Amino acid sequence: MPSTTDGSAMLSPTRIRLALLALALGGFGIGATEFVAMGLLPNLAADLLPGLHATTPDAANAQIGWLISAYALGVVVGAPTIAAAAARWPRKQLLLALLAAFTLATIASALLPTFGLVLVARFVAALPHGAYFGIASLVAADLMGPGKRARGVALVLSGLTISNVIGVPVITWIGQVSGWRVAYLVVAAVFAVTFLAVILLVPFQAGDPLATMRNELKAFGRLQVWFALGIGAIGFGGLFAVYTYVAPLTIEVTGLGAGAVPLVLVVIGLGMTVGNLLGGHLADKSVRRTLYGFFCVMIVALAGLALSAQFLPGLLIGVFLVGGSAAGLSPAIQTRLMDVSRDSQSIAAALNHSALNIGNALGAFLGGLAIAGGLGYVAPVWIGAALSGFGLALAVVSFAIDRSWRRKGQHVPYGTALIEVVTDAA
């Protein structure tokens, strides 16, 4: 159904698909810039910390890991601040500004000479991350029209999941062959192409002329917003407890060579791609049932992986299901945030990515503690199952509050979610 907002009105189905493809291309670039460093840690360490790398390679690799942490911190900081400050901007112009920032900061990451400067560049490069996905999700939801919002969100996020299947392995290989700086220049080129695609293909959409930073920040005063953020931050920790340590899990537990790790990463990426698209379709029918269903699959998949990771089929099936169920949750959590935020749409759409990056840090941190404590490389998988169970519990409580309001004859205090609560609770 054609969209009816500003320049989006009366677009042909082909034009809508091309606009969504342009938005997804930005997600592809973001996936590459976020994850390619994980495969190039030794290369980065050898170039940026040559003295330490020559004497203590493990310490150099650990310090280079700060680049990944700096990026995650940039996402957490940038998502709410940019989205709140720029809520009045026309959405297409805001997307172009964010893509220009991505391009320039990624070029800086490739060219700056010292570790400290590259660390700052990675933080700056991450600032537009959450705001881009948030605004792009709003644009996609509008393009798709009523009843298809979550599918629009999923199509934008598909660029990120496909990047894990294709972009990250290919660009990592380029970095190994030609140097990590060349790899980041390739990522910058992806952002530059996306900039041109958005200019040509994405229609004009006005910002909210009544939006102010104060109104956007009101989202933090709403209980259900905090529940939705907790669902993402804690529940998604289950994925990253596995993703972060998938290489030693593959090598030390399953007993495969290091050459098998890229294959396992591709399997995770395939699962994420399938799960993301399926989650978008199901979330348009019921956000509540989609969250419950994918959390249950994720918990079972993590437990199964922990029990069967020593066998190749168990490893591959397990990581596919873990990646798929986690990605299936993302459109549902994004849609839930957009529902419960009421008139703070821009910041709510961006906050999802702050929450997911907190989950990234939480899963990796707790998994690392377990490994450092001598519990082995399967322990993070069990921790992931516990985190996912906690995420499911938060979802159950959140929707129970909705039902409580309905039983008391009160309106659910946010936008269109009232319709879903009534039909889901029936």
mmCIF file of N, CA and C in Angstrom, residues 271-377:
data_model
loop_
_atom_site.group_PDB
_atom_site.id
_atom_site.type_symbol
_atom_site.label_atom_id
_atom_site.label_comp_id
_atom_site.label_asym_id
_atom_site.label_seq_id
_atom_site.Cartn_x
_atom_site.Cartn_y
_atom_site.Cartn_z
ATOM 1 N N GLY A 271 21.595 -17.664 9.851
ATOM 2 C CA GLY A 271 20.516 -17.748 10.818
ATOM 3 C C GLY A 271 19.948 -16.384 11.146
ATOM 4 N N MET A 272 20.810 -15.386 11.307
ATOM 5 C CA MET A 272 20.359 -14.036 11.602
ATOM 6 C C MET A 272 19.530 -13.457 10.462
ATOM 7 N N THR A 273 19.930 -13.727 9.237
ATOM 8 C CA THR A 273 19.185 -13.209 8.080
ATOM 9 C C THR A 273 17.785 -13.807 8.013
ATOM 10 N N VAL A 274 17.700 -15.120 8.172
ATOM 11 C CA VAL A 274 16.390 -15.786 8.135
ATOM 12 C C VAL A 274 15.533 -15.331 9.314
ATOM 13 N N GLY A 275 16.116 -15.317 10.503
ATOM 14 C CA GLY A 275 15.362 -14.951 11.696
ATOM 15 C C GLY A 275 14.854 -13.527 11.653
ATOM 16 N N ASN A 276 15.667 -12.610 11.144
ATOM 17 C CA ASN A 276 15.264 -11.209 11.065
ATOM 18 C C ASN A 276 14.037 -11.024 10.178
ATOM 19 N N LEU A 277 14.044 -11.633 9.003
ATOM 20 C CA LEU A 277 12.906 -11.490 8.093
ATOM 21 C C LEU A 277 11.661 -12.181 8.642
ATOM 22 N N LEU A 278 11.843 -13.367 9.236
ATOM 23 C CA LEU A 278 10.708 -14.067 9.834
ATOM 24 C C LEU A 278 10.158 -13.282 11.025
ATOM 25 N N GLY A 279 11.062 -12.721 11.836
ATOM 26 C CA GLY A 279 10.625 -11.939 12.984
ATOM 27 C C GLY A 279 9.845 -10.709 12.578
ATOM 28 N N GLY A 280 10.244 -10.044 11.501
ATOM 29 C CA GLY A 280 9.504 -8.890 11.022
ATOM 30 C C GLY A 280 8.102 -9.250 10.583
ATOM 31 N N HIS A 281 7.971 -10.374 9.885
ATOM 32 C CA HIS A 281 6.645 -10.824 9.434
ATOM 33 C C HIS A 281 5.748 -11.163 10.626
ATOM 34 N N LEU A 282 6.293 -11.887 11.598
ATOM 35 C CA LEU A 282 5.481 -12.318 12.744
ATOM 36 C C LEU A 282 5.150 -11.162 13.681
ATOM 37 N N ALA A 283 6.072 -10.210 13.825
ATOM 38 C CA ALA A 283 5.824 -9.093 14.736
ATOM 39 C C ALA A 283 4.689 -8.208 14.254
ATOM 40 N N ASP A 284 4.462 -8.172 12.944
ATOM 41 C CA ASP A 284 3.317 -7.417 12.435
ATOM 42 C C ASP A 284 2.002 -8.070 12.834
ATOM 43 N N LYS A 285 2.027 -9.351 13.135
ATOM 44 C CA LYS A 285 0.826 -10.049 13.600
ATOM 45 C C LYS A 285 0.665 -9.910 15.118
ATOM 46 N N SER A 286 1.761 -10.060 15.862
ATOM 47 C CA SER A 286 1.708 -9.919 17.317
ATOM 48 C C SER A 286 3.116 -9.764 17.859
ATOM 49 N N VAL A 287 3.402 -8.594 18.401
ATOM 50 C CA VAL A 287 4.706 -8.367 19.016
ATOM 51 C C VAL A 287 4.881 -9.283 20.227
ATOM 52 N N ARG A 288 3.839 -9.415 21.023
ATOM 53 C CA ARG A 288 3.930 -10.223 22.244
ATOM 54 C C ARG A 288 4.269 -11.671 21.926
ATOM 55 N N ARG A 289 3.505 -12.290 21.028
ATOM 56 C CA ARG A 289 3.747 -13.701 20.712
ATOM 57 C C ARG A 289 5.107 -13.897 20.040
ATOM 58 N N THR A 290 5.532 -12.915 19.249
ATOM 59 C CA THR A 290 6.838 -13.022 18.597
ATOM 60 C C THR A 290 7.957 -13.007 19.619
ATOM 61 N N LEU A 291 7.879 -12.115 20.598
ATOM 62 C CA LEU A 291 8.895 -12.085 21.651
ATOM 63 C C LEU A 291 8.906 -13.380 22.453
ATOM 64 N N TYR A 292 7.741 -13.826 22.879
ATOM 65 C CA TYR A 292 7.680 -15.068 23.652
ATOM 66 C C TYR A 292 8.253 -16.239 22.848
ATOM 67 N N GLY A 293 7.823 -16.350 21.601
ATOM 68 C CA GLY A 293 8.223 -17.492 20.777
ATOM 69 C C GLY A 293 9.715 -17.535 20.522
ATOM 70 N N PHE A 294 10.296 -16.400 20.110
ATOM 71 C CA PHE A 294 11.723 -16.405 19.780
ATOM 72 C C PHE A 294 12.590 -16.537 21.026
ATOM 73 N N PHE A 295 12.145 -15.985 22.145
ATOM 74 C CA PHE A 295 12.913 -16.193 23.377
ATOM 75 C C PHE A 295 12.921 -17.676 23.762
ATOM 76 N N CYS A 296 11.787 -18.344 23.628
ATOM 77 C CA CYS A 296 11.744 -19.775 23.947
ATOM 78 C C CYS A 296 12.660 -20.581 23.032
ATOM 79 N N VAL A 297 12.630 -20.268 21.729
ATOM 80 C CA VAL A 297 13.526 -20.955 20.794
ATOM 81 C C VAL A 297 14.977 -20.690 21.150
ATOM 82 N N MET A 298 15.284 -19.452 21.520
ATOM 83 C CA MET A 298 16.663 -19.091 21.839
ATOM 84 C C MET A 298 17.167 -19.830 23.073
ATOM 85 N N ILE A 299 16.339 -19.913 24.092
ATOM 86 C CA ILE A 299 16.744 -20.617 25.323
ATOM 87 C C ILE A 299 17.001 -22.089 25.028
ATOM 88 N N VAL A 300 16.092 -22.729 24.285
ATOM 89 C CA VAL A 300 16.264 -24.146 23.936
ATOM 90 C C VAL A 300 17.503 -24.329 23.067
ATOM 91 N N ALA A 301 17.710 -23.412 22.094
ATOM 92 C CA ALA A 301 18.867 -23.521 21.203
ATOM 93 C C ALA A 301 20.175 -23.382 21.976
ATOM 94 N N LEU A 302 20.227 -22.456 22.923
ATOM 95 C CA LEU A 302 21.440 -22.278 23.721
ATOM 96 C C LEU A 302 21.721 -23.500 24.596
ATOM 97 N N ALA A 303 20.678 -24.035 25.201
ATOM 98 C CA ALA A 303 20.868 -25.244 26.007
ATOM 99 C C ALA A 303 21.329 -26.409 25.136
ATOM 100 N N GLY A 304 20.719 -26.541 23.953
ATOM 101 C CA GLY A 304 21.124 -27.605 23.032
ATOM 102 C C GLY A 304 22.553 -27.431 22.562
ATOM 103 N N LEU A 305 22.951 -26.197 22.295
ATOM 104 C CA LEU A 305 24.324 -25.937 21.872
ATOM 105 C C LEU A 305 25.303 -26.290 22.982
ATOM 106 N N ALA A 306 24.978 -25.927 24.212
ATOM 107 C CA ALA A 306 25.865 -26.242 25.336
ATOM 108 C C ALA A 306 26.058 -27.749 25.502
ATOM 109 N N LEU A 307 25.008 -28.520 25.218
ATOM 110 C CA LEU A 307 25.065 -29.967 25.412
ATOM 111 C C LEU A 307 25.669 -30.709 24.224
ATOM 112 N N SER A 308 25.711 -30.067 23.040
ATOM 113 C CA SER A 308 26.130 -30.803 21.841
ATOM 114 C C SER A 308 27.240 -30.112 21.060
ATOM 115 N N ALA A 309 27.868 -29.071 21.629
ATOM 116 C CA ALA A 309 28.879 -28.317 20.884
ATOM 117 C C ALA A 309 30.103 -29.147 20.532
ATOM 118 N N GLN A 310 30.315 -30.265 21.200
ATOM 119 C CA GLN A 310 31.475 -31.092 20.876
ATOM 120 C C GLN A 310 31.312 -31.828 19.552
ATOM 121 N N PHE A 311 30.095 -31.823 19.024
ATOM 122 C CA PHE A 311 29.813 -32.464 17.733
ATOM 123 C C PHE A 311 29.560 -31.383 16.686
ATOM 124 N N LEU A 312 30.084 -31.577 15.470
ATOM 125 C CA LEU A 312 29.942 -30.577 14.413
ATOM 126 C C LEU A 312 28.476 -30.264 14.100
ATOM 127 N N PRO A 313 27.592 -31.284 13.914
ATOM 128 C CA PRO A 313 26.188 -30.945 13.642
ATOM 129 C C PRO A 313 25.555 -30.140 14.784
ATOM 130 N N GLY A 314 25.894 -30.505 16.020
ATOM 131 C CA GLY A 314 25.353 -29.769 17.152
ATOM 132 C C GLY A 314 25.798 -28.319 17.158
ATOM 133 N N LEU A 315 27.064 -28.099 16.827
ATOM 134 C CA LEU A 315 27.591 -26.737 16.765
ATOM 135 C C LEU A 315 26.879 -25.922 15.692
ATOM 136 N N LEU A 316 26.797 -26.469 14.472
ATOM 137 C CA LEU A 316 26.239 -25.702 13.351
ATOM 138 C C LEU A 316 24.748 -25.443 13.536
ATOM 139 N N ILE A 317 24.004 -26.463 13.945
ATOM 140 C CA ILE A 317 22.561 -26.274 14.162
ATOM 141 C C ILE A 317 22.338 -25.299 15.319
ATOM 142 N N GLY A 318 23.155 -25.446 16.356
ATOM 143 C CA GLY A 318 22.998 -24.583 17.523
ATOM 144 C C GLY A 318 23.243 -23.123 17.204
ATOM 145 N N VAL A 319 24.346 -22.804 16.535
ATOM 146 C CA VAL A 319 24.644 -21.396 16.262
ATOM 147 C C VAL A 319 23.661 -20.813 15.251
ATOM 148 N N PHE A 320 23.178 -21.654 14.311
ATOM 149 C CA PHE A 320 22.174 -21.164 13.360
ATOM 150 C C PHE A 320 20.899 -20.750 14.097
ATOM 151 N N LEU A 321 20.440 -21.589 15.015
ATOM 152 C CA LEU A 321 19.207 -21.293 15.750
ATOM 153 C C LEU A 321 19.393 -20.144 16.729
ATOM 154 N N VAL A 322 20.559 -20.057 17.357
ATOM 155 C CA VAL A 322 20.812 -18.940 18.267
ATOM 156 C C VAL A 322 20.817 -17.621 17.497
ATOM 157 N N GLY A 323 21.538 -17.591 16.383
ATOM 158 C CA GLY A 323 21.557 -16.370 15.571
ATOM 159 C C GLY A 323 20.189 -16.022 15.025
ATOM 160 N N GLY A 324 19.451 -17.048 14.570
ATOM 161 C CA GLY A 324 18.135 -16.803 13.998
ATOM 162 C C GLY A 324 17.132 -16.310 15.013
ATOM 163 N N SER A 325 17.105 -16.922 16.192
ATOM 164 C CA SER A 325 16.139 -16.509 17.205
ATOM 165 C C SER A 325 16.463 -15.121 17.740
ATOM 166 N N ALA A 326 17.753 -14.814 17.915
ATOM 167 C CA ALA A 326 18.131 -13.483 18.394
ATOM 168 C C ALA A 326 17.741 -12.409 17.381
ATOM 169 N N ALA A 327 18.033 -12.661 16.108
ATOM 170 C CA ALA A 327 17.676 -11.674 15.080
ATOM 171 C C ALA A 327 16.170 -11.548 14.929
ATOM 172 N N GLY A 328 15.436 -12.631 15.171
ATOM 173 C CA GLY A 328 13.984 -12.564 15.104
ATOM 174 C C GLY A 328 13.387 -11.671 16.172
ATOM 175 N N LEU A 329 14.099 -11.518 17.284
ATOM 176 C CA LEU A 329 13.629 -10.651 18.356
ATOM 177 C C LEU A 329 13.758 -9.171 18.009
ATOM 178 N N SER A 330 14.739 -8.820 17.194
ATOM 179 C CA SER A 330 15.076 -7.413 16.995
ATOM 180 C C SER A 330 13.933 -6.582 16.423
ATOM 181 N N PRO A 331 13.253 -7.008 15.323
ATOM 182 C CA PRO A 331 12.138 -6.188 14.833
ATOM 183 C C PRO A 331 11.014 -6.059 15.853
ATOM 184 N N ALA A 332 10.785 -7.111 16.637
ATOM 185 C CA ALA A 332 9.726 -7.064 17.637
ATOM 186 C C ALA A 332 10.067 -6.071 18.750
ATOM 187 N N ILE A 333 11.319 -6.086 19.211
ATOM 188 C CA ILE A 333 11.729 -5.139 20.250
ATOM 189 C C ILE A 333 11.672 -3.717 19.713
ATOM 190 N N GLN A 334 12.134 -3.525 18.461
ATOM 191 C CA GLN A 334 12.079 -2.195 17.846
ATOM 192 C C GLN A 334 10.640 -1.695 17.761
ATOM 193 N N THR A 335 9.729 -2.553 17.339
ATOM 194 C CA THR A 335 8.330 -2.166 17.217
ATOM 195 C C THR A 335 7.721 -1.884 18.585
ATOM 196 N N ARG A 336 8.065 -2.695 19.578
ATOM 197 C CA ARG A 336 7.572 -2.475 20.932
ATOM 198 C C ARG A 336 8.017 -1.105 21.447
ATOM 199 N N LEU A 337 9.273 -0.750 21.225
ATOM 200 C CA LEU A 337 9.765 0.555 21.645
ATOM 201 C C LEU A 337 9.022 1.684 20.947
ATOM 202 N N MET A 338 8.763 1.519 19.660
ATOM 203 C CA MET A 338 8.034 2.546 18.921
ATOM 204 C C MET A 338 6.606 2.685 19.449
ATOM 205 N N ASP A 339 6.008 1.585 19.902
ATOM 206 C CA ASP A 339 4.657 1.629 20.454
ATOM 207 C C ASP A 339 4.618 2.338 21.806
ATOM 208 N N VAL A 340 5.496 1.931 22.708
ATOM 209 C CA VAL A 340 5.401 2.419 24.080
ATOM 210 C C VAL A 340 5.961 3.823 24.254
ATOM 211 N N SER A 341 6.662 4.341 23.246
ATOM 212 C CA SER A 341 7.278 5.658 23.375
ATOM 213 C C SER A 341 6.305 6.800 23.135
ATOM 214 N N ARG A 342 5.109 6.498 22.604
ATOM 215 C CA ARG A 342 4.126 7.524 22.263
ATOM 216 C C ARG A 342 4.731 8.536 21.284
ATOM 217 N N ASP A 343 4.900 9.802 21.713
ATOM 218 C CA ASP A 343 5.346 10.833 20.779
ATOM 219 C C ASP A 343 6.857 11.005 20.757
ATOM 220 N N SER A 344 7.598 10.117 21.408
ATOM 221 C CA SER A 344 9.068 10.184 21.388
ATOM 222 C C SER A 344 9.604 9.152 20.400
ATOM 223 N N GLN A 345 9.101 9.183 19.176
ATOM 224 C CA GLN A 345 9.386 8.126 18.211
ATOM 225 C C GLN A 345 10.849 8.064 17.799
ATOM 226 N N SER A 346 11.464 9.216 17.562
ATOM 227 C CA SER A 346 12.836 9.208 17.046
ATOM 228 C C SER A 346 13.804 8.593 18.044
ATOM 229 N N ILE A 347 13.716 9.026 19.291
ATOM 230 C CA ILE A 347 14.658 8.512 20.286
ATOM 231 C C ILE A 347 14.367 7.049 20.599
ATOM 232 N N ALA A 348 13.087 6.670 20.605
ATOM 233 C CA ALA A 348 12.744 5.278 20.906
ATOM 234 C C ALA A 348 13.273 4.333 19.831
ATOM 235 N N ALA A 349 13.134 4.745 18.571
ATOM 236 C CA ALA A 349 13.612 3.899 17.475
ATOM 237 C C ALA A 349 15.122 3.725 17.547
ATOM 238 N N ALA A 350 15.832 4.749 18.008
ATOM 239 C CA ALA A 350 17.289 4.662 18.093
ATOM 240 C C ALA A 350 17.751 3.912 19.331
ATOM 241 N N LEU A 351 16.981 4.008 20.418
ATOM 242 C CA LEU A 351 17.406 3.406 21.680
ATOM 243 C C LEU A 351 17.571 1.896 21.599
ATOM 244 N N ASN A 352 16.835 1.263 20.685
ATOM 245 C CA ASN A 352 16.966 -0.176 20.545
ATOM 246 C C ASN A 352 18.410 -0.583 20.330
ATOM 247 N N HIS A 353 19.146 0.202 19.570
ATOM 248 C CA HIS A 353 20.521 -0.166 19.228
ATOM 249 C C HIS A 353 21.480 0.140 20.374
ATOM 250 N N SER A 354 21.137 1.122 21.199
ATOM 251 C CA SER A 354 21.895 1.290 22.445
ATOM 252 C C SER A 354 21.715 0.060 23.321
ATOM 253 N N ALA A 355 20.465 -0.406 23.429
ATOM 254 C CA ALA A 355 20.179 -1.575 24.263
ATOM 255 C C ALA A 355 20.919 -2.805 23.753
ATOM 256 N N LEU A 356 20.914 -3.014 22.444
ATOM 257 C CA LEU A 356 21.569 -4.199 21.889
ATOM 258 C C LEU A 356 23.077 -4.152 22.113
ATOM 259 N N ASN A 357 23.665 -2.963 22.067
ATOM 260 C CA ASN A 357 25.103 -2.873 22.310
ATOM 261 C C ASN A 357 25.444 -3.041 23.781
ATOM 262 N N ILE A 358 24.516 -2.679 24.665
ATOM 263 C CA ILE A 358 24.701 -3.019 26.073
ATOM 264 C C ILE A 358 24.668 -4.540 26.227
ATOM 265 N N GLY A 359 23.746 -5.191 25.504
ATOM 266 C CA GLY A 359 23.709 -6.647 25.502
ATOM 267 C C GLY A 359 25.005 -7.254 24.995
ATOM 268 N N ASN A 360 25.582 -6.617 23.971
ATOM 269 C CA ASN A 360 26.871 -7.056 23.437
ATOM 270 C C ASN A 360 27.922 -7.053 24.541
ATOM 271 N N ALA A 361 28.014 -5.918 25.237
ATOM 272 C CA ALA A 361 29.020 -5.793 26.295
ATOM 273 C C ALA A 361 28.729 -6.740 27.457
ATOM 274 N N LEU A 362 27.451 -6.877 27.820
ATOM 275 C CA LEU A 362 27.084 -7.711 28.969
ATOM 276 C C LEU A 362 27.393 -9.179 28.714
ATOM 277 N N GLY A 363 26.969 -9.685 27.542
ATOM 278 C CA GLY A 363 27.226 -11.086 27.230
ATOM 279 C C GLY A 363 28.705 -11.403 27.157
ATOM 280 N N ALA A 364 29.468 -10.512 26.509
ATOM 281 C CA ALA A 364 30.907 -10.731 26.388
ATOM 282 C C ALA A 364 31.582 -10.674 27.755
ATOM 283 N N PHE A 365 31.164 -9.716 28.595
ATOM 284 C CA PHE A 365 31.788 -9.552 29.909
ATOM 285 C C PHE A 365 31.531 -10.758 30.804
ATOM 286 N N LEU A 366 30.269 -11.176 30.913
ATOM 287 C CA LEU A 366 29.945 -12.303 31.788
ATOM 288 C C LEU A 366 30.563 -13.594 31.260
ATOM 289 N N GLY A 367 30.548 -13.782 29.937
ATOM 290 C CA GLY A 367 31.195 -14.958 29.369
ATOM 291 C C GLY A 367 32.683 -14.971 29.648
ATOM 292 N N GLY A 368 33.309 -13.795 29.555
ATOM 293 C CA GLY A 368 34.735 -13.693 29.844
ATOM 294 C C GLY A 368 35.050 -14.009 31.289
ATOM 295 N N LEU A 369 34.193 -13.572 32.207
ATOM 296 C CA LEU A 369 34.393 -13.890 33.619
ATOM 297 C C LEU A 369 34.361 -15.403 33.840
ATOM 298 N N ALA A 370 33.413 -16.072 33.181
ATOM 299 C CA ALA A 370 33.300 -17.522 33.342
ATOM 300 C C ALA A 370 34.543 -18.236 32.818
ATOM 301 N N ILE A 371 35.040 -17.791 31.676
ATOM 302 C CA ILE A 371 36.235 -18.412 31.099
ATOM 303 C C ILE A 371 37.444 -18.147 31.988
ATOM 304 N N ALA A 372 37.575 -16.895 32.458
ATOM 305 C CA ALA A 372 38.696 -16.547 33.326
ATOM 306 C C ALA A 372 38.646 -17.320 34.638
ATOM 307 N N GLY A 373 37.433 -17.695 35.053
ATOM 308 C CA GLY A 373 37.278 -18.471 36.272
ATOM 309 C C GLY A 373 37.521 -19.956 36.089
ATOM 310 N N GLY A 374 37.921 -20.359 34.901
ATOM 311 C CA GLY A 374 38.259 -21.750 34.651
ATOM 312 C C GLY A 374 37.084 -22.653 34.347
ATOM 313 N N LEU A 375 35.933 -22.072 33.973
ATOM 314 C CA LEU A 375 34.739 -22.885 33.719
ATOM 315 C C LEU A 375 34.655 -23.402 32.288
ATOM 316 N N GLY A 376 35.583 -22.995 31.429
ATOM 317 C CA GLY A 376 35.614 -23.523 30.074
ATOM 318 C C GLY A 376 34.801 -22.691 29.094
ATOM 319 N N TYR A 377 34.868 -23.077 27.828
ATOM 320 C CA TYR A 377 34.259 -22.285 26.764
ATOM 321 C C TYR A 377 32.788 -22.607 26.533
#
